[in-house]
Structures are given as C-alpha cells and as structure tokens.
Tab-separated table of C-alpha atoms and ligand atoms in Angstrom:
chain	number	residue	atom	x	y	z
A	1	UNK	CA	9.287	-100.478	76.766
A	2	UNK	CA	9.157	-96.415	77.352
A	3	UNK	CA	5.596	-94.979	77.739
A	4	UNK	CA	4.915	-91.763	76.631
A	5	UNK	CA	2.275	-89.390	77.670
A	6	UNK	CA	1.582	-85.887	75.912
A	7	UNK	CA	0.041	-82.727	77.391
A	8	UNK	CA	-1.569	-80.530	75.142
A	9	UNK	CA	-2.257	-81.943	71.519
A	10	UNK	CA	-1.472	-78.460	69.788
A	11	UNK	CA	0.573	-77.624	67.140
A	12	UNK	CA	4.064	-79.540	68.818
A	13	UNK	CA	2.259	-81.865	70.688
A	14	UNK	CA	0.410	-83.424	67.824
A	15	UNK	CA	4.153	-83.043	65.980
A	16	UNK	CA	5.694	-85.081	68.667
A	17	UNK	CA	2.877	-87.696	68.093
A	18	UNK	CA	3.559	-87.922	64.237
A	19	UNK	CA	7.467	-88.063	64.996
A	20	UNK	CA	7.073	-90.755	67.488
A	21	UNK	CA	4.820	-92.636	64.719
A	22	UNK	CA	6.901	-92.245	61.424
A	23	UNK	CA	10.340	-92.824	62.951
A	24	UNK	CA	8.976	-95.512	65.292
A	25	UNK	CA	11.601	-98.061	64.123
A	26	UNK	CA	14.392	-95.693	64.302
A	27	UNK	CA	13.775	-94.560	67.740
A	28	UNK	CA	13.480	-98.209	68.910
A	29	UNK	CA	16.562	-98.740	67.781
A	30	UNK	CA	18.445	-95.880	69.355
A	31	UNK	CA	16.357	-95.607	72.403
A	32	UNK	CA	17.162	-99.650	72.775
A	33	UNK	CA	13.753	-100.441	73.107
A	34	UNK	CA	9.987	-99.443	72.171
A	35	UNK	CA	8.767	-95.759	72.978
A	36	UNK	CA	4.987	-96.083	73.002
A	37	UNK	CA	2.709	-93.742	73.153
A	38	UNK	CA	0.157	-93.699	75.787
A	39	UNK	CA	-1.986	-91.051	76.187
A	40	UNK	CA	-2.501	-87.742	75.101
A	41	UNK	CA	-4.026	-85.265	77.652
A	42	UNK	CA	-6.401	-82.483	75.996
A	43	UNK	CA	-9.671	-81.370	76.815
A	44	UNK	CA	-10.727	-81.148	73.298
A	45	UNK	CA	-12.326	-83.641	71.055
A	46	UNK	CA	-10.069	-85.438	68.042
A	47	UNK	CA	-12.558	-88.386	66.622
A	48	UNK	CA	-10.823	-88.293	63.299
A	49	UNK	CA	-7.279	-88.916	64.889
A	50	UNK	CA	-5.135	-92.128	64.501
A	51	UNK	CA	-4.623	-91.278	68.045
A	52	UNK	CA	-8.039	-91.090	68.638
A	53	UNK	CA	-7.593	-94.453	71.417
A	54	UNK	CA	-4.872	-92.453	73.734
A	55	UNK	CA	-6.899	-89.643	74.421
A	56	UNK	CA	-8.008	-88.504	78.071
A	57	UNK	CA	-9.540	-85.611	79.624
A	58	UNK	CA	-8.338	-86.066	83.365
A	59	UNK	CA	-4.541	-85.560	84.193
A	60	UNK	CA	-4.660	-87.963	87.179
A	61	UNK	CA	-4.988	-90.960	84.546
A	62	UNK	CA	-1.223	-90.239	83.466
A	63	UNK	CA	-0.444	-89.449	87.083
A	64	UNK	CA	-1.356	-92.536	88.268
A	65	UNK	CA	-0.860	-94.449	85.662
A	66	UNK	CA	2.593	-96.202	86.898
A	67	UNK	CA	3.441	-97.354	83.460
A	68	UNK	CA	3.860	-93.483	82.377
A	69	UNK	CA	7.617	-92.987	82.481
A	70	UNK	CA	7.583	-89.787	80.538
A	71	UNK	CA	5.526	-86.522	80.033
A	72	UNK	CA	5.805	-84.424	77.037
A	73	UNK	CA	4.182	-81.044	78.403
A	74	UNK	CA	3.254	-79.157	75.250
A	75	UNK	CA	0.365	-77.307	76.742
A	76	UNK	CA	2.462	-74.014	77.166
A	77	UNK	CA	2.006	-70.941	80.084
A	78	UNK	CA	2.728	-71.443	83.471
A	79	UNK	CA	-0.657	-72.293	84.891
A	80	UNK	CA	-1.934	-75.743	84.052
A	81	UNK	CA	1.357	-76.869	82.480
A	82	UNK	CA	3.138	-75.864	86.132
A	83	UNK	CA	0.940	-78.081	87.777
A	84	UNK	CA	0.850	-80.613	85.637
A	85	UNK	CA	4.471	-80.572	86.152
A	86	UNK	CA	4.946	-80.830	89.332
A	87	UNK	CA	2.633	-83.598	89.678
A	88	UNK	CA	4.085	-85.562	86.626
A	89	UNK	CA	7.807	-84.589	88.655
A	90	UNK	CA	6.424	-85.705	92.186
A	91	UNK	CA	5.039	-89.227	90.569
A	92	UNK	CA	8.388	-90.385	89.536
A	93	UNK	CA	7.549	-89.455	85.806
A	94	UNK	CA	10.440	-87.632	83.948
A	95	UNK	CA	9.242	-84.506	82.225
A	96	UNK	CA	10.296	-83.102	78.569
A	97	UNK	CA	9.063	-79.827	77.722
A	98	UNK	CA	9.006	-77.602	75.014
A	99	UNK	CA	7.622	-74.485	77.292
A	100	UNK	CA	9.926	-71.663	76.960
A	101	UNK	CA	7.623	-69.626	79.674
A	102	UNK	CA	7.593	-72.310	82.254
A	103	UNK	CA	11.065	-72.934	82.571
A	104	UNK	CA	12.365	-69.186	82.449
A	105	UNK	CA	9.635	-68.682	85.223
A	106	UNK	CA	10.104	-71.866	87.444
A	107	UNK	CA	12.754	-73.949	85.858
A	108	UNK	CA	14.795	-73.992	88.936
A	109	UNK	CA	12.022	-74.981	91.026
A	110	UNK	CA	11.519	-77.916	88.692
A	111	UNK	CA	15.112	-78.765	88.939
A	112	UNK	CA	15.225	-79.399	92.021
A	113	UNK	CA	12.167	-81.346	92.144
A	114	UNK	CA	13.291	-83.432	89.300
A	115	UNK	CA	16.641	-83.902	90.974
A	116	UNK	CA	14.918	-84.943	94.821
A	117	UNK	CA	12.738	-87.697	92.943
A	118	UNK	CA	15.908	-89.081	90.451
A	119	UNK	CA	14.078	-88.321	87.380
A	120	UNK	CA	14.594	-86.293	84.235
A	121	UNK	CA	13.316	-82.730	83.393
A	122	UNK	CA	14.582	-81.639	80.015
A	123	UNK	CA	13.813	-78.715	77.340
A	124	UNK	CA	15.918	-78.941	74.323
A	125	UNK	CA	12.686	-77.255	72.310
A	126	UNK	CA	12.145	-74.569	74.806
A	127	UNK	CA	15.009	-72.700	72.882
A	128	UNK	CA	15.644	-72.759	69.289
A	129	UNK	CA	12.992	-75.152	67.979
A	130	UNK	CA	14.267	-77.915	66.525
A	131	UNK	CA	17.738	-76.800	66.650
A	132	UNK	CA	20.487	-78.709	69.110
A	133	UNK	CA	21.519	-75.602	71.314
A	134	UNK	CA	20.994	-76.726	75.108
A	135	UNK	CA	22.627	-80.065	75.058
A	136	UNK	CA	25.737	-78.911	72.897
A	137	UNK	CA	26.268	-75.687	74.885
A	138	UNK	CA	26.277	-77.158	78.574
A	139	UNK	CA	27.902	-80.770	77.172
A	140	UNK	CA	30.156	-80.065	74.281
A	141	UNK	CA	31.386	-76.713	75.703
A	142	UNK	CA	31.233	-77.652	79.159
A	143	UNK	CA	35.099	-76.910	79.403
A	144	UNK	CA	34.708	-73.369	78.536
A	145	UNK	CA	34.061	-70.104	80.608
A	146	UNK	CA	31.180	-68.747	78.334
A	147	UNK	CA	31.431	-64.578	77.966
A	148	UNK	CA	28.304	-64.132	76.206
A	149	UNK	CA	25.360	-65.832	74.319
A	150	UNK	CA	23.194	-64.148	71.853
A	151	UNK	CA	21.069	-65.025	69.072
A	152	UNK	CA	17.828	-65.026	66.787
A	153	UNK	CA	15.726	-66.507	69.013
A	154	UNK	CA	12.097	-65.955	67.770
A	155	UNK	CA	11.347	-67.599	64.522
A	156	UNK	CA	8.092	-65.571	64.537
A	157	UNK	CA	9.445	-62.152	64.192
A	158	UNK	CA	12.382	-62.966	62.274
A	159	UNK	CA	9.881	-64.291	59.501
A	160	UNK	CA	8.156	-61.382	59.907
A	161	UNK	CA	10.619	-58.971	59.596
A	162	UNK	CA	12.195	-61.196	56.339
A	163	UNK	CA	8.905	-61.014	54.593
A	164	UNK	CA	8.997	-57.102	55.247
A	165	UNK	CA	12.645	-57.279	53.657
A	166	UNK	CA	12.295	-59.420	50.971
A	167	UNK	CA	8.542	-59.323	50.029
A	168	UNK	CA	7.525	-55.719	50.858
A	169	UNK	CA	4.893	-57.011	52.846
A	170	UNK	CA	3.261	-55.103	55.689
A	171	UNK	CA	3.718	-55.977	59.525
A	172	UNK	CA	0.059	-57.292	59.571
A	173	UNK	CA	0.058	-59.675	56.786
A	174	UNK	CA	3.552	-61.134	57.569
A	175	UNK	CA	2.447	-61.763	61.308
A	176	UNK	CA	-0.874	-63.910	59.482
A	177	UNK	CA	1.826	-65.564	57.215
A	178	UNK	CA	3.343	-66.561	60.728
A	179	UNK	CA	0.265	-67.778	62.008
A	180	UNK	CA	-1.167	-69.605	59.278
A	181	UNK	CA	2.358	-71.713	59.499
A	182	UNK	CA	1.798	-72.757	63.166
A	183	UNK	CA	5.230	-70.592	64.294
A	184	UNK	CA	3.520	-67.724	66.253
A	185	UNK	CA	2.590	-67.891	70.108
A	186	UNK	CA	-1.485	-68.027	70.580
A	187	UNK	CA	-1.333	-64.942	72.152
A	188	UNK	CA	0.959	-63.294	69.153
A	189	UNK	CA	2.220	-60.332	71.626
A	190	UNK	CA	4.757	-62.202	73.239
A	191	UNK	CA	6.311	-62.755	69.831
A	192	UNK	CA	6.138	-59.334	68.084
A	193	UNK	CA	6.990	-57.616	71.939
A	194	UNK	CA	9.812	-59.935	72.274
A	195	UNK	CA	8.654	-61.798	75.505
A	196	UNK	CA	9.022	-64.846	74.035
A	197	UNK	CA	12.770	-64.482	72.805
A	198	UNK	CA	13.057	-62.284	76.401
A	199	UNK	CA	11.782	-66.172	78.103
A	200	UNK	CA	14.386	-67.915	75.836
A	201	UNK	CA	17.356	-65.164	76.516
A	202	UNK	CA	16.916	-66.619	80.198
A	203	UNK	CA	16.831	-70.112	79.737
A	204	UNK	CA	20.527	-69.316	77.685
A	205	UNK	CA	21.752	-67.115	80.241
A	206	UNK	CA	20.696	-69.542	83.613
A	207	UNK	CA	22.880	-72.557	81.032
A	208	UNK	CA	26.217	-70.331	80.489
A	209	UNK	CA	26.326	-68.908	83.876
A	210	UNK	CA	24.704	-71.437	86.297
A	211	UNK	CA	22.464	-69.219	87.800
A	212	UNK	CA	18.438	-68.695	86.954
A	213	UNK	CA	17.718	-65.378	85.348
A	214	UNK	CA	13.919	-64.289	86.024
A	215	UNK	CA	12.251	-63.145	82.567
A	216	UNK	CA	11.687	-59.802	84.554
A	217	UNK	CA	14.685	-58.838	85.300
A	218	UNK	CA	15.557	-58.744	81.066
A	219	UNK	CA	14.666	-55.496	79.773
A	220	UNK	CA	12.681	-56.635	76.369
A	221	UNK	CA	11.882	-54.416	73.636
A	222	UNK	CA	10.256	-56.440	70.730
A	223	UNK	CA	9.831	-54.969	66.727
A	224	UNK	CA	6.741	-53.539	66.545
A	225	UNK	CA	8.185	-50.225	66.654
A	226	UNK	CA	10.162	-51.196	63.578
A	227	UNK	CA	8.838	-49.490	60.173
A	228	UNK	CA	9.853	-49.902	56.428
A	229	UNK	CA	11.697	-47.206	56.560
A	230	UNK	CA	14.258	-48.169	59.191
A	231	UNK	CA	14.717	-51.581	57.008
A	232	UNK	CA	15.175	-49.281	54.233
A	233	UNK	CA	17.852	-47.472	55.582
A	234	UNK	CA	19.352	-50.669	56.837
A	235	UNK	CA	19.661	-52.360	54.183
A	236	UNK	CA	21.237	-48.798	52.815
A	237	UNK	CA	23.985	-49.340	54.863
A	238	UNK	CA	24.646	-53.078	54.696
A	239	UNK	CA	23.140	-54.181	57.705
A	240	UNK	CA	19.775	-56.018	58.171
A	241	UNK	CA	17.437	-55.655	61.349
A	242	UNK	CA	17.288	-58.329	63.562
A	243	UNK	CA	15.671	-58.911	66.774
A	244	UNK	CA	18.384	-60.379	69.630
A	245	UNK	CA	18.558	-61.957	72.960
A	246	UNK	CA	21.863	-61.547	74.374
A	247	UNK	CA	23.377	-62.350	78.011
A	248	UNK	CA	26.944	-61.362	78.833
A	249	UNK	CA	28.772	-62.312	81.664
A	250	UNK	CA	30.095	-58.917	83.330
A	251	UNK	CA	33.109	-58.463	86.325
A	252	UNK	CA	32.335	-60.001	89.255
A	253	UNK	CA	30.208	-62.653	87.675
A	254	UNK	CA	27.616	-60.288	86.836
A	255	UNK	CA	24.729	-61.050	84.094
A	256	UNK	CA	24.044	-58.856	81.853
A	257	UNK	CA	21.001	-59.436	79.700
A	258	UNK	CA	18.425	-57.940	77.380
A	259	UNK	CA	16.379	-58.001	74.076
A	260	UNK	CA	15.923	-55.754	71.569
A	261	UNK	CA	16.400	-54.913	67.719
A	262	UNK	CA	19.646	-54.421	66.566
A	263	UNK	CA	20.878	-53.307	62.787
A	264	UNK	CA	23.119	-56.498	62.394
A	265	UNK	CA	26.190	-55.713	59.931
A	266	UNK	CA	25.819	-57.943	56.443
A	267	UNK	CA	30.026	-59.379	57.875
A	268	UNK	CA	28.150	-61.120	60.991
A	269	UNK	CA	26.740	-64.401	60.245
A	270	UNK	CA	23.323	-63.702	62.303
A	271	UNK	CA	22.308	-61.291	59.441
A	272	UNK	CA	21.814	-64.009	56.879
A	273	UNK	CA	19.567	-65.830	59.286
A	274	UNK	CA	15.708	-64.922	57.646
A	275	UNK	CA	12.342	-66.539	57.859
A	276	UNK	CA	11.930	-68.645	60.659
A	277	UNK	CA	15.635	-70.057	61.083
A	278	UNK	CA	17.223	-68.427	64.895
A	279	UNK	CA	20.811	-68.871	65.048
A	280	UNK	CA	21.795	-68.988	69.021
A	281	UNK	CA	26.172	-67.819	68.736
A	282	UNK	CA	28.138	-68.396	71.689
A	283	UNK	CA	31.694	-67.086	72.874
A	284	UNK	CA	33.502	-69.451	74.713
A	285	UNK	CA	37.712	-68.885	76.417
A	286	UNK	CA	38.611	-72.091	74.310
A	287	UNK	CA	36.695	-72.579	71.621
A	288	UNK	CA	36.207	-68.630	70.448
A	289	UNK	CA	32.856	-67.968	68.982
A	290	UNK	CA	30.299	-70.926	67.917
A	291	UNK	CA	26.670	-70.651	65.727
A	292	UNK	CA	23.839	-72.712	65.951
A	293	UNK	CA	21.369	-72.941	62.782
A	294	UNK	CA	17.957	-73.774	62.168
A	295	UNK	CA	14.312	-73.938	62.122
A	296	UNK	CA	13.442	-72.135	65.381
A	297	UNK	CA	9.064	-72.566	65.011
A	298	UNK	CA	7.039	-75.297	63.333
A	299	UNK	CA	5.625	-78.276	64.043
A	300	UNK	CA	8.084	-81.088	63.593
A	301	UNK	CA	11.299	-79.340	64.041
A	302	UNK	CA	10.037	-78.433	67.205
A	303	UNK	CA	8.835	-81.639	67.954
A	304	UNK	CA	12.486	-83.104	67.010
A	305	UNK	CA	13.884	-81.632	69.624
A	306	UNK	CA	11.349	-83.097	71.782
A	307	UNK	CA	11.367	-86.351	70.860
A	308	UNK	CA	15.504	-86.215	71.238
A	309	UNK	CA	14.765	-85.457	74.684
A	310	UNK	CA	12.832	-88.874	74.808
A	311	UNK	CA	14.633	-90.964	73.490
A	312	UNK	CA	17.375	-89.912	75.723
A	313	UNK	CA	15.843	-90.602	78.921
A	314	UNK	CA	14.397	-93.617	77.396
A	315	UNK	CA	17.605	-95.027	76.705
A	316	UNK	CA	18.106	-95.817	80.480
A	317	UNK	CA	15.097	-94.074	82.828
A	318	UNK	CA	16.975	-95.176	85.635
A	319	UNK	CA	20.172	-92.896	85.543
A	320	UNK	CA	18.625	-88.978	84.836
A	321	UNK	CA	20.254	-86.821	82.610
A	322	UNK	CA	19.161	-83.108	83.983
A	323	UNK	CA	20.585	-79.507	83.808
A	324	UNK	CA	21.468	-77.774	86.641
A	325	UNK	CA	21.390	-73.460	87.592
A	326	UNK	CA	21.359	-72.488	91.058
A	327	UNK	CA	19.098	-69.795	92.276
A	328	UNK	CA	18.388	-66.656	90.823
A	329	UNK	CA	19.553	-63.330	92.771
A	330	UNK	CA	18.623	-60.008	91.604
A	331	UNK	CA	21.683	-58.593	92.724
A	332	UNK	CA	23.908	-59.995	90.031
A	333	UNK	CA	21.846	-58.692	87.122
A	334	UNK	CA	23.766	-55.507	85.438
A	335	UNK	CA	21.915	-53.309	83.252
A	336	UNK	CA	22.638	-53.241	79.478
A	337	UNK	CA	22.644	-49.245	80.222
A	338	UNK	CA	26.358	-50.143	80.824
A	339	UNK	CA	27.412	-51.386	77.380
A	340	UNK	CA	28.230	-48.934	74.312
A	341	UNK	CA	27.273	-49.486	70.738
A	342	UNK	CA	26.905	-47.339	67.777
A	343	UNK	CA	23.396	-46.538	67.086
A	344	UNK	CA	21.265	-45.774	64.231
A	345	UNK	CA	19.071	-43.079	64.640
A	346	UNK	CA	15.983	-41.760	62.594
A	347	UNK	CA	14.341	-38.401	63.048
A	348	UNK	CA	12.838	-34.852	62.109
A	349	UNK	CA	15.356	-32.303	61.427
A	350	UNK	CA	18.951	-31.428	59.795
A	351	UNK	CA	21.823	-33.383	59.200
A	352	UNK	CA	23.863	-30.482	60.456
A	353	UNK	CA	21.663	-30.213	63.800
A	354	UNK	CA	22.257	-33.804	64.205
A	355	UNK	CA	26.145	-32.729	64.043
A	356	UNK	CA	26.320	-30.485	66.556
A	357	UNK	CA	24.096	-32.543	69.005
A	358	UNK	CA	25.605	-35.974	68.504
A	359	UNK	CA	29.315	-34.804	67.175
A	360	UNK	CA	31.013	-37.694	63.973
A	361	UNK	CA	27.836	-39.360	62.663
A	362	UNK	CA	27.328	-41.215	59.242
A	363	UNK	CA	24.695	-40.336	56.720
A	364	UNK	CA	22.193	-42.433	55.543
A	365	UNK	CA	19.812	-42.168	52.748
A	366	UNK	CA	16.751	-43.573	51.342
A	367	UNK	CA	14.675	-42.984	48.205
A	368	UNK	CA	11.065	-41.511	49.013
A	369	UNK	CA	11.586	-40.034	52.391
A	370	UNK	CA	10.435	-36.938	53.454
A	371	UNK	CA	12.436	-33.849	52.963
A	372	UNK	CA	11.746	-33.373	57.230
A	373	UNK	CA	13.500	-36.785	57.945
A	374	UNK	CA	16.845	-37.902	58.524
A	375	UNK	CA	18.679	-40.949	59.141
A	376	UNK	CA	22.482	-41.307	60.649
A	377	UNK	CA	24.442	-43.802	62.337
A	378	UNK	CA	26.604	-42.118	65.656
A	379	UNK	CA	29.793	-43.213	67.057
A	380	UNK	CA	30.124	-45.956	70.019
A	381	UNK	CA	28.269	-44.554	73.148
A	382	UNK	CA	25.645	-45.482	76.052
A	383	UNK	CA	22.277	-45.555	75.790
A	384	UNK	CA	22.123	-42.397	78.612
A	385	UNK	CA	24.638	-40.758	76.112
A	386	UNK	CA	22.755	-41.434	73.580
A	387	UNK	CA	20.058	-39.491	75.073
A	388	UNK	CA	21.435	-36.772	76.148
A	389	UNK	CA	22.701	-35.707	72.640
A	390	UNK	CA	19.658	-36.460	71.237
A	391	UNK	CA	17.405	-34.481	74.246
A	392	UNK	CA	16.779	-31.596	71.782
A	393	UNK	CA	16.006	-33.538	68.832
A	394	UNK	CA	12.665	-35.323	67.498
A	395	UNK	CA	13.634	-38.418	67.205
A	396	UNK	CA	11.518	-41.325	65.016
A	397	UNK	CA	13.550	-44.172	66.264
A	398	UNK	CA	16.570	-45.727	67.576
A	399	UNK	CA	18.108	-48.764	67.053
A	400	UNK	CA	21.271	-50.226	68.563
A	401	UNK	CA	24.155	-51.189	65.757
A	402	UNK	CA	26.378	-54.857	66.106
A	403	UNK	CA	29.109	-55.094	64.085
B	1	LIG	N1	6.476	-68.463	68.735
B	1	LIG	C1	7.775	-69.055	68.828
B	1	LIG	C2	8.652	-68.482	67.728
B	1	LIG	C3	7.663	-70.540	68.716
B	1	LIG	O1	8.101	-67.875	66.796
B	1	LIG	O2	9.862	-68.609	67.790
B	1	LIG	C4	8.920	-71.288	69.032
B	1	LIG	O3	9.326	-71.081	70.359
C-alpha cells in the first residue's frame, strides 16, 4: 500500500482526489498495489466532502506521519508550497507537483534535495495540464540533441483569445469564461501577462538543455495588448494569434528563450490549437519536429497528469524516478533580440510612408477601420531593425510573424 497526502484542496487538488477515487481499481492494478489516500492538507473547512475524514490543518501531521510516502503539492506559489516541499523532500516523502512557479523558481534546488534523500520529485502537470510532455520529451527523445521547444502553453489565454476569434467576445468576458471553468491562475495576471506560460517556457527549456533557466531571465510579453483588430487582420491574412513560449538552443550551447504573441500561419499545426488545448512542438536531430496535444487547464486533466506521476513512484517507492538540470548561469542566456522574423505591424499613417520607412511590406486590410490606420506585414528582420524603420512612425502594435 502507497499513501497519499494532498496539499491544497483547490481546483487540481480536489481533481486528484476524485481521480484517485473513480479509477481506484485501475490504479491498483497498474501501480501493483493500493494508492490510498491519506490526508488532505488545507486550512479551510469541507464538512460536506466524501473526504471530509482525511482532512488536517497542520503540515507536520503528513510530515511525520511515516506512512506518507507521497505528497501531491497543489497549493501553488513559492511560499508555503516551497516549504512544504522541502520538508515533505527532507522526510523521505517523494513529492509530485503540479506548481509551474515553484519548479521554474527552485526546481533545481528540489532536485537535488530529492536526489540526496533517494526519493522522487516529479511535475508532469506543471507543463501542459493533462497532456504527457515532460516524461516523453526527456524519455522517448532522450537520444536526440533538441534545437528548440515551443508551444501553447497557457490554456487560459489561448481560450481567451479563441472566444475573441470565434465568438466576438470581449477580453473581459472571455477571461470570466476562463475563470468560471477553473483554468485561470487566482491571481489572473500571470495568465493574461504571460508569466505563467513565461514559468512553463523554463521548466521546457531546463528539460531540452539540462540546465535551469530562471523565469527572469525570459523576456515575457503576455496578450493584453492584443485588440480585435489585430485578430481581424490576422485572420485577413491566414494566420491566427497565438501566445508562445519558445527556447532555442543557440552556438555555444546558448539558451535562447522568450514569450510573446506571435501571428501563427494557418500551414503550422499550433494555429489550430483554440480554447484551452496547448500544444508543446519540439525539434529534435533524429526525430525532426514532434507535437504534443491537449487540455492544458481544468480540473481532471490536470489532475491526470498528477496522478500518472503517482502511480509511477508507487509502482516501486524504493528506486526514484527524477529529472535532472544542472545549475542555472546567466551567462548562457542569449537574447531573442538576436533572431529575425517577419512582423506584422499596425499603425497611424500611409501605406506609402510605411514603404519608404520599412522598404517590401505586404498590405493588409480589414472592414471598419479607420481611414488613419494601417496594417502591413514587413520582410524578415530584428526586433532593433524593426525599430529603427519604424522610429518615425506611430505605431498601434507589433506582433512577431511564424511561418
Ligand atoms: N492558468 C493555467 C493555464 C493553468 O491557464 O494554463 C494550467 O497551468
């Protein structure tokens, strides 16, 4: 018998306590023997739960409860659920997590403490919700040399910025759409800024390259700058707006890695991705490029993914399954200043202004906009050449183009 403890009975913790409950059988069978739930650590009151008997208020129950061989920490930040961690770690207890913030801040801390004490500390759901991404990419493609990763990778915004597509609906009332289905973060900045696919970006990049990639050395841009009328003149074109993560791997083993919106051409398979799915693509020297697809939010996919990390160490809690980065070091970030794409750009003025500033550019159009504003897509450049050519102009916005 496996006993399970959860931290934090929110949205994916209670998820993980229904998935452990309906497929109860199932996981027995897999896992080899029972996975039992324990106790479930929140300081809130749940009378009315059929889990009502495994609640506790005081961590050092599950800490010194030697029967505890895992904890699920679904309390999210990297406060408490730090702590909480490195107690669990220190006990003996392996840890699964779904806390995208705690391991791009401090995952290679918790490595290493994981690794001194022989236990597990896995995070499939910390990227990707529900789908398999972190298992398949340092297993299954563990005899490539990965170039780049890159990917949908908040299911938040990219519901968000469907429903604006699809629906017509306004920034505001898509984002309460979000909420109301248990995808956004409490705090729904670090979705709609991008923090939160910025946290996951990391966790990616510290996987393909070996080394951990602090969230603050990522410049993030998130979509709240995005309006109608750049979807509009998107969609014009054939592409759709998507927000990305993506982490190259540059000369000299340099990382290169950002987040930002991106007009994704309708020919690359990350533009069909809408509502909550993420799709996380990979480029490896052997196996060329590889997509992973799914439900990136929500209660039980998420909780899938943690419950797969169970059963997992539950199979044998003796022999830990971990992954493994090596430090972080500044110096081997590269800015994303260095790469070139085509970019759309919206703003005040002429299309034959635009022309002289910024040379061969493509027209766009849109019905209803203002006889001031213009729309064009430029030729492959840098972002610094970018803004030179468009230092005279009044520009509305700019968006980076993937073909
Ligand atoms: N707020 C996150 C998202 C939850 O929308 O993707 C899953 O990490």
């Amino acid at each position: 018998m496996v006993n399970v403890a959860i931290l934090g009975f929110g949205t994916v913790g209670s998820g993980v306590a229904d998935v452990l409950t309906m497929n109860r059988d199932l996981i027995r069978q897999r896992a080899g023997k029972e996975v039992a739930l324990k106790y479930i650590l929140d300081v809130r009151e749940f009378p009315d739960s059929p889990y009502k008997d495994c609640f506790v208020k005081d961590f050092s129950v599950i800490e010194n409860d030697p029967e505890v061989d895992v904890v699920v920490e679904t309390i999210g930040g990297a406060t408490v659920a730090l702590d909480f961690t490195r107690r669990a770690l220190a006990a003996g207890k392996s840890v699964v997590s779904s806390n995208k913030e705690l391991v791009a801040t401090h995952g290679y801390e918790l490595l290493q403490l994981a690794a001194e004490k022989g236990v597990s500390y896995l995070f499939e759901a910390s990227v990707g919700g529900g789908i398999p991404v972190l298992r398949p990419l340092t297993n299954c493609l563990a005899g490539n040399e990965l170039s780049e990763v890159r990917g949908i990778l908040n299911g938040t915004t990219n519901y968000i910025l469907t429903r604006m597509i699809r629906a017509g609906l306004s920034f505001d009332q898509a984002l309460k759409e979000a909420q109301d289905n248990g995808y956004a973060e409490r705090d729904p900045s670090a979705d709609i800024e991008g923090h939160d696919a910025c946290r996951k970006i990391c966790i990616l990049a510290a996987l393909a390259f070996g080394r951990h990639v602090y969230p603050q050395w990522v410049p993030t841009q998130g979509i709240t700058a995005i309006t109608l009328a750049d979807v509009d003149y998107a969609n014009s074109c054939g592409y759709k707006i998507k927000l990305l993560g993506r982490a190259l791997k540059m000369d000299d083993d340099k990382v290169c890695a950002y987040v930002a919106p991106h007009l994704v051409s309708g020919e690359n398979p990350l533009s069909g991705v809408e509502d909550v799915f993420n799709a996380i693509a990979a480029t490896g020297n052997a196996v060329g490029d590889v997509m992973f697809y799914g439900r990136g939010a929500g209660k039980l996919p998420t909780a899938s993914a943690v419950v797969g990390d169970v059963v997992d160490i539950a199979k044998d809690v003796t022999a830990p399954k971990r992954n493994q980065w090596a430090a972080g070091d500044e110096a081997m970030i590269q800015s994303p200043d260095c790469l070139s794409f085509r970019w759309y750009v919206r703003a005040n003025g002429t299309m034959d202004a635009a022309r002289s500033a910024v040379g061969d550019i493509t027209p766009l159009a849109r019905s209803g906009a203002p006889a001031s504003e213009i729309a064009f897509l430029t030729e492959s450049m840098t972002q610094a050449q970018l803004n030179s050519k468009l230092a005279g102009m009044e520009v509305l916005s700019s968006i980076r183009v993937l073909g």
